[in-house]
PDB file of C-alpha atoms in Angstrom:
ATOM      1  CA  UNK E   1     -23.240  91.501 -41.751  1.00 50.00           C
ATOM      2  CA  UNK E   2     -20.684  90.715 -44.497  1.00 52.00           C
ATOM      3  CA  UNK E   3     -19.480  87.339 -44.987  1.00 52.00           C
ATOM      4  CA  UNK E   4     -15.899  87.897 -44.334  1.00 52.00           C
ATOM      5  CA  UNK E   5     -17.295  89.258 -40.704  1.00 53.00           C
ATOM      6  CA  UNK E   6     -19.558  85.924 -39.893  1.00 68.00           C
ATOM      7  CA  UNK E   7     -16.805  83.724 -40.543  1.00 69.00           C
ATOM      8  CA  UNK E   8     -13.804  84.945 -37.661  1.00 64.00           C
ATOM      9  CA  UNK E   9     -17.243  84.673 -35.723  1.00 65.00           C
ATOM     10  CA  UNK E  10     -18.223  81.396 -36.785  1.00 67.00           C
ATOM     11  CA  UNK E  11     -15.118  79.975 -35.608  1.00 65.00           C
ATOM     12  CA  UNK E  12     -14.637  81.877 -32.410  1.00 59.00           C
ATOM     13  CA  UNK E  13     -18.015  80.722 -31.538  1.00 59.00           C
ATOM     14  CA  UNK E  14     -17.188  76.774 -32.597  1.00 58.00           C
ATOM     15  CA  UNK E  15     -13.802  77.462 -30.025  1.00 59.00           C
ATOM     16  CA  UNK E  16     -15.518  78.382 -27.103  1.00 53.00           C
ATOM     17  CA  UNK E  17     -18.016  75.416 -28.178  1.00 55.00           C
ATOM     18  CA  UNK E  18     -15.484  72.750 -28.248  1.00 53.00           C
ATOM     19  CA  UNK E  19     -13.342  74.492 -25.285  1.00 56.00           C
ATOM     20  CA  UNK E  20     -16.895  74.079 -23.113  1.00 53.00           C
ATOM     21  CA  UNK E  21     -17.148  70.554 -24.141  1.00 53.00           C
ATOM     22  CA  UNK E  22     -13.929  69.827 -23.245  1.00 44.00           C
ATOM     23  CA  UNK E  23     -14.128  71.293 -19.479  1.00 44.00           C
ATOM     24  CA  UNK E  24     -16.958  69.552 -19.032  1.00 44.00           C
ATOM     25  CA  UNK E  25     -15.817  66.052 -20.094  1.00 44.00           C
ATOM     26  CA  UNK E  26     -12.888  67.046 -18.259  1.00 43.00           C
ATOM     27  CA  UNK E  27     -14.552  67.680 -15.166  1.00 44.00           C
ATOM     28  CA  UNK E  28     -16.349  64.541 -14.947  1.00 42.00           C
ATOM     29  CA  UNK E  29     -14.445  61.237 -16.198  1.00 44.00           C
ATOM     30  CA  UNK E  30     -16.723  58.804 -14.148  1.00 41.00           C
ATOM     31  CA  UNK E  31     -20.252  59.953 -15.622  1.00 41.00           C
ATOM     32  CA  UNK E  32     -18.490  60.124 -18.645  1.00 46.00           C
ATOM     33  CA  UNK E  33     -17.582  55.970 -18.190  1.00 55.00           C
ATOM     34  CA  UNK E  34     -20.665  55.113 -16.324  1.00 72.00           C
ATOM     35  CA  UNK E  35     -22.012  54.957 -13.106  1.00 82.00           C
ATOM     36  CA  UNK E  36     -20.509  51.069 -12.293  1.00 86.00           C
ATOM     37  CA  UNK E  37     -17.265  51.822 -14.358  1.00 88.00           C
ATOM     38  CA  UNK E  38     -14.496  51.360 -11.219  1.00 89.00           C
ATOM     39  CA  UNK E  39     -11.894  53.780  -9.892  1.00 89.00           C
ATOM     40  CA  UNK E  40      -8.306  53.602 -10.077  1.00 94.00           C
ATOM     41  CA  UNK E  41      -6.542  50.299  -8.702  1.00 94.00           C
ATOM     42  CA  UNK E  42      -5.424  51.846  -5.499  1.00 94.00           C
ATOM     43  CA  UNK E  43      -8.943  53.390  -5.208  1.00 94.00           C
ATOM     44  CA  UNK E  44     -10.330  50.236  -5.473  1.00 94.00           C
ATOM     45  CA  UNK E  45      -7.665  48.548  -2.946  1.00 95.00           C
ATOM     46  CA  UNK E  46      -8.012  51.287  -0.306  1.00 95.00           C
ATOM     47  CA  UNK E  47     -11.846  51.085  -0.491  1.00 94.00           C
ATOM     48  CA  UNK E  48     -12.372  46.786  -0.136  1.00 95.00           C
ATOM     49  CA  UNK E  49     -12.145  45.531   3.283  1.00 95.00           C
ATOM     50  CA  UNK E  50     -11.186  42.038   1.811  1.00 96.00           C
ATOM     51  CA  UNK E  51      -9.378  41.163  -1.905  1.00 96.00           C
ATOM     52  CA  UNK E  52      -9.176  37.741  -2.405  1.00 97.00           C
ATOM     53  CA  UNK E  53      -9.283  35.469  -5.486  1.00 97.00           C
ATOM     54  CA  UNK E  54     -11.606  32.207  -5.360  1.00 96.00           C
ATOM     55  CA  UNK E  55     -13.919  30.141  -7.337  1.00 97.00           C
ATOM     56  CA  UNK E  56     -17.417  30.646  -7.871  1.00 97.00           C
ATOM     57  CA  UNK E  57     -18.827  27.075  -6.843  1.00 97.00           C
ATOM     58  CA  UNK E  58     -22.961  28.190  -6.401  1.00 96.00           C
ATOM     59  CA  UNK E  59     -24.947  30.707  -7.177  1.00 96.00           C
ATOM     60  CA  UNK E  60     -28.594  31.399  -5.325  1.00 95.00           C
ATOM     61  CA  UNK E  61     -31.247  34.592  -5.494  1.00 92.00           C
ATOM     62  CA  UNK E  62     -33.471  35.811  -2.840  1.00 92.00           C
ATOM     63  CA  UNK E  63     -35.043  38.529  -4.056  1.00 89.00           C
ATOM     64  CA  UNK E  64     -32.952  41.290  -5.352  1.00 90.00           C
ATOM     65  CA  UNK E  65     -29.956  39.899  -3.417  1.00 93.00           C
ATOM     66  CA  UNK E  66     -27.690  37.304  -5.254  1.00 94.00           C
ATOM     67  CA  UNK E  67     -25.280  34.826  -3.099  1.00 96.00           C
ATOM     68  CA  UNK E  68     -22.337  33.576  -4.594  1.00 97.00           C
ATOM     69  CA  UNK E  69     -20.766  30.421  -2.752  1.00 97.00           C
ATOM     70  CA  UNK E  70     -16.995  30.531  -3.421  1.00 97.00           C
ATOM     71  CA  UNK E  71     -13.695  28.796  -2.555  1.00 96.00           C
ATOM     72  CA  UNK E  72     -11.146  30.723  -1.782  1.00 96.00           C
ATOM     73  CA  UNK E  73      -7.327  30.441  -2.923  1.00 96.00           C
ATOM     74  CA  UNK E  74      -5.659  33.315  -2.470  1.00 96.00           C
ATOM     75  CA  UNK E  75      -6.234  36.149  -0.383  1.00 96.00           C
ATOM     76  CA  UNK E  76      -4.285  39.751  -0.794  1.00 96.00           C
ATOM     77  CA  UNK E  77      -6.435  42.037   2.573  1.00 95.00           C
ATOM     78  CA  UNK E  78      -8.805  40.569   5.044  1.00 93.00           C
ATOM     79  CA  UNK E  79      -8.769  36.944   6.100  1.00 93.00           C
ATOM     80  CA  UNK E  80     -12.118  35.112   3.870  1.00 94.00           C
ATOM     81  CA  UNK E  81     -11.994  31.696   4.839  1.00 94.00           C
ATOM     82  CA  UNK E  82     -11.878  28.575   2.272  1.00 95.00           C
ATOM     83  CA  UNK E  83     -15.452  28.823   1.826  1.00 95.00           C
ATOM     84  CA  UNK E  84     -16.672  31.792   2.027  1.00 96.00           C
ATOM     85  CA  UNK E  85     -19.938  33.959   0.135  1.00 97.00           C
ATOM     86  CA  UNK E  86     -20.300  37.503  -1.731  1.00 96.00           C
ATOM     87  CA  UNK E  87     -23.754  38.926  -1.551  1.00 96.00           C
ATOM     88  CA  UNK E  88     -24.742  41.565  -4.776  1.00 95.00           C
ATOM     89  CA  UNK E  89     -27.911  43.289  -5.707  1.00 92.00           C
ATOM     90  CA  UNK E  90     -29.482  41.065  -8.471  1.00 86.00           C
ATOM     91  CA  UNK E  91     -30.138  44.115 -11.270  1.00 81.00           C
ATOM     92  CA  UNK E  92     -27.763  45.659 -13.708  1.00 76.00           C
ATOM     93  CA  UNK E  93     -28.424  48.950 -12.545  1.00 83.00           C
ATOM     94  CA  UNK E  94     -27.427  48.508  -9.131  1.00 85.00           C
ATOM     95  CA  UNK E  95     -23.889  47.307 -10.243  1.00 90.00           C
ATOM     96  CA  UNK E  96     -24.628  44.076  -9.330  1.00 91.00           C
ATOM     97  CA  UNK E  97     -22.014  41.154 -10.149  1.00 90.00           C
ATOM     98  CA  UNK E  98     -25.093  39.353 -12.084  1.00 84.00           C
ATOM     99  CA  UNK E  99     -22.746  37.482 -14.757  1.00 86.00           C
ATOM    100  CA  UNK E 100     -20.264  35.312 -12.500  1.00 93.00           C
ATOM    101  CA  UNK E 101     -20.187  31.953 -13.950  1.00 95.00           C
ATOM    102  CA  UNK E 102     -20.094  28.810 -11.700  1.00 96.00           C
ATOM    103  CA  UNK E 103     -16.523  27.445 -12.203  1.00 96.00           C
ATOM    104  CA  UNK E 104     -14.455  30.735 -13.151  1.00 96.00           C
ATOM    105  CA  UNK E 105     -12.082  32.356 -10.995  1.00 96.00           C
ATOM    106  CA  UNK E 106     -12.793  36.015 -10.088  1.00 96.00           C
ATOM    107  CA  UNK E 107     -10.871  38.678  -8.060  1.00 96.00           C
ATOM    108  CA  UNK E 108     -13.521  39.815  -5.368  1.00 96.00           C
ATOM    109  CA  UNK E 109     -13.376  43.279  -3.902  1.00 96.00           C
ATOM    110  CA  UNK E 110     -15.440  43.279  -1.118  1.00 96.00           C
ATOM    111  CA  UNK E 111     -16.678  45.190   1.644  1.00 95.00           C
ATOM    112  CA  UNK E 112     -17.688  43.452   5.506  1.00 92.00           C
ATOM    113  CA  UNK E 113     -15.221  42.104   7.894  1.00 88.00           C
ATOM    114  CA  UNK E 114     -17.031  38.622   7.691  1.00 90.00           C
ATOM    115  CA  UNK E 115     -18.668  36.630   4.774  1.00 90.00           C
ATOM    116  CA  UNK E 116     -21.276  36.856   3.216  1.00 94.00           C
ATOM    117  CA  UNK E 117     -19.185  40.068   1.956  1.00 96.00           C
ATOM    118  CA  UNK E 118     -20.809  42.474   0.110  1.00 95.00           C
ATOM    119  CA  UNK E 119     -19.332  42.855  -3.527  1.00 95.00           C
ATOM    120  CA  UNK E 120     -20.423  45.067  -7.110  1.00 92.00           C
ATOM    121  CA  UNK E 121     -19.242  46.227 -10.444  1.00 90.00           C
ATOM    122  CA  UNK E 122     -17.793  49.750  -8.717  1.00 91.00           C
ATOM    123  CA  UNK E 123     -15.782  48.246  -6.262  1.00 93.00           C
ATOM    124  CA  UNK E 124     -13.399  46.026  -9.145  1.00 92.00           C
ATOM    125  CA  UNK E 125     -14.640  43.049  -9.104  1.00 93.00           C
ATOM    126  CA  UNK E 126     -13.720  40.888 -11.876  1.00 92.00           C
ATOM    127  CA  UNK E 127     -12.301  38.128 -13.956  1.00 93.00           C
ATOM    128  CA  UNK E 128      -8.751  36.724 -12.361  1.00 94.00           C
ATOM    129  CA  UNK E 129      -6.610  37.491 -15.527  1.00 93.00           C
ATOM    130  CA  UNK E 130      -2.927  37.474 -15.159  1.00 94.00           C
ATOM    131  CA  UNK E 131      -2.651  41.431 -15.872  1.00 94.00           C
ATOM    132  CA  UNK E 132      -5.135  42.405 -13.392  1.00 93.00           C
ATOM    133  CA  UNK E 133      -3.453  39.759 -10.326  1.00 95.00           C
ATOM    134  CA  UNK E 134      -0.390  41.466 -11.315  1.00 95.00           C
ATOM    135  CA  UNK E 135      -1.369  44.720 -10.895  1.00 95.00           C
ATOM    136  CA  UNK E 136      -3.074  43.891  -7.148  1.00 95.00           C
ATOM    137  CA  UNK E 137       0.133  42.046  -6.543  1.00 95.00           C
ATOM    138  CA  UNK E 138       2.610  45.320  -7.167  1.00 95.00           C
ATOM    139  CA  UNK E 139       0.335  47.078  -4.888  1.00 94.00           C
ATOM    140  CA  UNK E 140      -0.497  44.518  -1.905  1.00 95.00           C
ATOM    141  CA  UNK E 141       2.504  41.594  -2.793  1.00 94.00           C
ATOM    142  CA  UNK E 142       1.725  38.092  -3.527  1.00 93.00           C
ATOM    143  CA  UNK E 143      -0.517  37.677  -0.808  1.00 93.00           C
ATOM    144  CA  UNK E 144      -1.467  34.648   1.165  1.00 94.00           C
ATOM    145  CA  UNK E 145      -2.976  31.214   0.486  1.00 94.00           C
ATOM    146  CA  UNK E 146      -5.940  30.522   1.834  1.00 93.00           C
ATOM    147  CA  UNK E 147      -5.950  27.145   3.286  1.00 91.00           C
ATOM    148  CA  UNK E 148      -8.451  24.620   3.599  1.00 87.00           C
ATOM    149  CA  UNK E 149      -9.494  24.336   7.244  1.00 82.00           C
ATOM    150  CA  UNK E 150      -8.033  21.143   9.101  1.00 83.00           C
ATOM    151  CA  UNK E 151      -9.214  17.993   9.623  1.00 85.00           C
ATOM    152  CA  UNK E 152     -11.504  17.300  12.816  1.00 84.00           C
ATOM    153  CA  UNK E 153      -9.403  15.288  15.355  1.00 86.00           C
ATOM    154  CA  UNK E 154      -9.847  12.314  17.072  1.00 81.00           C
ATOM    155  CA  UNK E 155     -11.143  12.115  20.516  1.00 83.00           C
ATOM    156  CA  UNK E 156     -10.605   9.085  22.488  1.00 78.00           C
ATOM    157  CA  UNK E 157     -13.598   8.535  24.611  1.00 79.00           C
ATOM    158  CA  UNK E 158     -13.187   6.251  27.723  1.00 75.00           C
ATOM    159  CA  UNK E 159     -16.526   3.688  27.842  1.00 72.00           C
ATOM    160  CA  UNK E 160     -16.450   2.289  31.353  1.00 72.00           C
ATOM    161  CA  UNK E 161     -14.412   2.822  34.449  1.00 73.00           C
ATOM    162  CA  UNK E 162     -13.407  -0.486  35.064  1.00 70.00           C
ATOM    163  CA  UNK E 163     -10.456  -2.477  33.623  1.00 71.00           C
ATOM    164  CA  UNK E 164     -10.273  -4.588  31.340  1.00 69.00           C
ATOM    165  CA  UNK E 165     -11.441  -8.472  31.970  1.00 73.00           C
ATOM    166  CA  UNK E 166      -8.573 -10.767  32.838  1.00 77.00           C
ATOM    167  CA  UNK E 167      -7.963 -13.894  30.087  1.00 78.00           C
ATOM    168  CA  UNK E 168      -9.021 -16.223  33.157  1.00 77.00           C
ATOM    169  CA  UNK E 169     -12.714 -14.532  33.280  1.00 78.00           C
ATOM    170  CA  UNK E 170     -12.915 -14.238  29.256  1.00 79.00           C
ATOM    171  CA  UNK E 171     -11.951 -17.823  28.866  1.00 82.00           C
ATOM    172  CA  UNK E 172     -13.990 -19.467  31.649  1.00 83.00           C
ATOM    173  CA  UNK E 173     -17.023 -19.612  29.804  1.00 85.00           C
ATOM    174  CA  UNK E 174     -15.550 -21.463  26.929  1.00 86.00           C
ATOM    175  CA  UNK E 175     -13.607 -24.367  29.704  1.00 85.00           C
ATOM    176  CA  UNK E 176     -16.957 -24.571  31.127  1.00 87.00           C
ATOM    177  CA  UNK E 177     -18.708 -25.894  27.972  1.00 89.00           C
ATOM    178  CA  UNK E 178     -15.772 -28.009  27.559  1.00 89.00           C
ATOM    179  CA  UNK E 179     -15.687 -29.684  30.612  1.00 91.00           C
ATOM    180  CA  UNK E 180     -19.805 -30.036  30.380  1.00 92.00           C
ATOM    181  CA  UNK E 181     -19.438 -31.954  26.811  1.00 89.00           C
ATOM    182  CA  UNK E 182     -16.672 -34.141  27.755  1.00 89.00           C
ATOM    183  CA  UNK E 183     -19.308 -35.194  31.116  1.00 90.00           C
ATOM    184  CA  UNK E 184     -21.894 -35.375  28.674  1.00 88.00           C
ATOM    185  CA  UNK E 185     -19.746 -37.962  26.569  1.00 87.00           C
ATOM    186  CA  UNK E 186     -18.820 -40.121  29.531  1.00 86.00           C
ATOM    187  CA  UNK E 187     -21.995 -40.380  30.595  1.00 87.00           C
ATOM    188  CA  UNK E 188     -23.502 -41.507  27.366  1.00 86.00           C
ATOM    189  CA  UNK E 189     -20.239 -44.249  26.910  1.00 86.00           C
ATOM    190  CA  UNK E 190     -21.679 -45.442  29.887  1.00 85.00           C
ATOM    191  CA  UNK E 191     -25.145 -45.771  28.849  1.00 84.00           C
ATOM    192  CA  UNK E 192     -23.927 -47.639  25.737  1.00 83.00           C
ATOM    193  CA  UNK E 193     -21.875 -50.244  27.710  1.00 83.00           C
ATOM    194  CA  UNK E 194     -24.847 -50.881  29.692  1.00 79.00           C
ATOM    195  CA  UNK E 195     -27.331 -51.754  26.633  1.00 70.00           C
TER     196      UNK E 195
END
């Protein structure tokens, strides 16, 4: 085969290489991130039964299951109370959320109609920066604070039945020692005029 042959070859064969490679990077932009690399935005919002923004306060593992205590501020879909928890899978590989820090605020994207919600890398969970609230907030609007819950009222609680004692019966006791010392000092005036 002569040289000048090999080489229109060469390159049609490098073409259909790199045209290949493309179509099959193409084809598959999520293997090609990772398997715990999240969606698009409104992939992510459609998908979460609950988007709220809170404070991770504790963190405890059972097993492979990590809970995450949080407080709640703000909440964009579903109604998390003020305290409320995220459950994840404790491993890497799962997609866990296994680097929260205790203090930060995070943007949860959760999935269960009641806490402990159920939260990972895939569905967007993540660090509450301004860009990222912004972009939930052109989607869903400024949301909703969530509010602590109120405090417990008081009940009044009625002790007896019967009314209250009349000043006559509460002071009766008191005239009656009275009028026993002022006897008890006659009769001992007496006694001394005697001796």
């Amino acid at each position: 085969m002569s040289a000048a042959l090999s080489r229109p070859l060469r390159i049609a064969a490098a073409m259909l290489l790199a045209s290949l490679g493309l179509a099959v990077t193409a084809g598959s932009p999520a293997s090609a991130a990772g398997p715990c690399t999240p969606g698009p935005l409104q992939e992510q919002v459609d998908q979460a039964a609950a988007i709220f923004i809170g404070k991770v306060d504790t963190v405890s593992t059972a097993g492979s299951t990590t809970t995450y205590g949080i407080t709640a501020s703000r909440a964009y879909k579903g109604t998390p109370e003020r305290s409320t928890q995220v459950e994840t899978l404790d491993r890497p590989q799962a997609c866990g959320l296994v680097d929260l820090k205790v203090g930060n605020d995070y943007v949860f994207f959760a999935t269960g109609d009641v806490a402990p919600y159920s939260a990972d890398r895939r569905g967007g969970t993540g660090t509450a920066n301004p860009t990222k609230v912004t972009k939930i907030e052109a989607i869903l609007g400024a949301g909703t604070s969530v509010e602590p819950p109120p405090p417990p009222t008081a009940e009044l609680t009625k002790v007896e039945d019967s009314p209250p004692r009349g000043l006559a019966r509460l002071a009766a006791p008191g005239a009656a020692a009275a009028i026993i010392g002022l006897l008890g000092l006659v009769v001992v005036r007496r006694l001394a005029r005697r001796s």
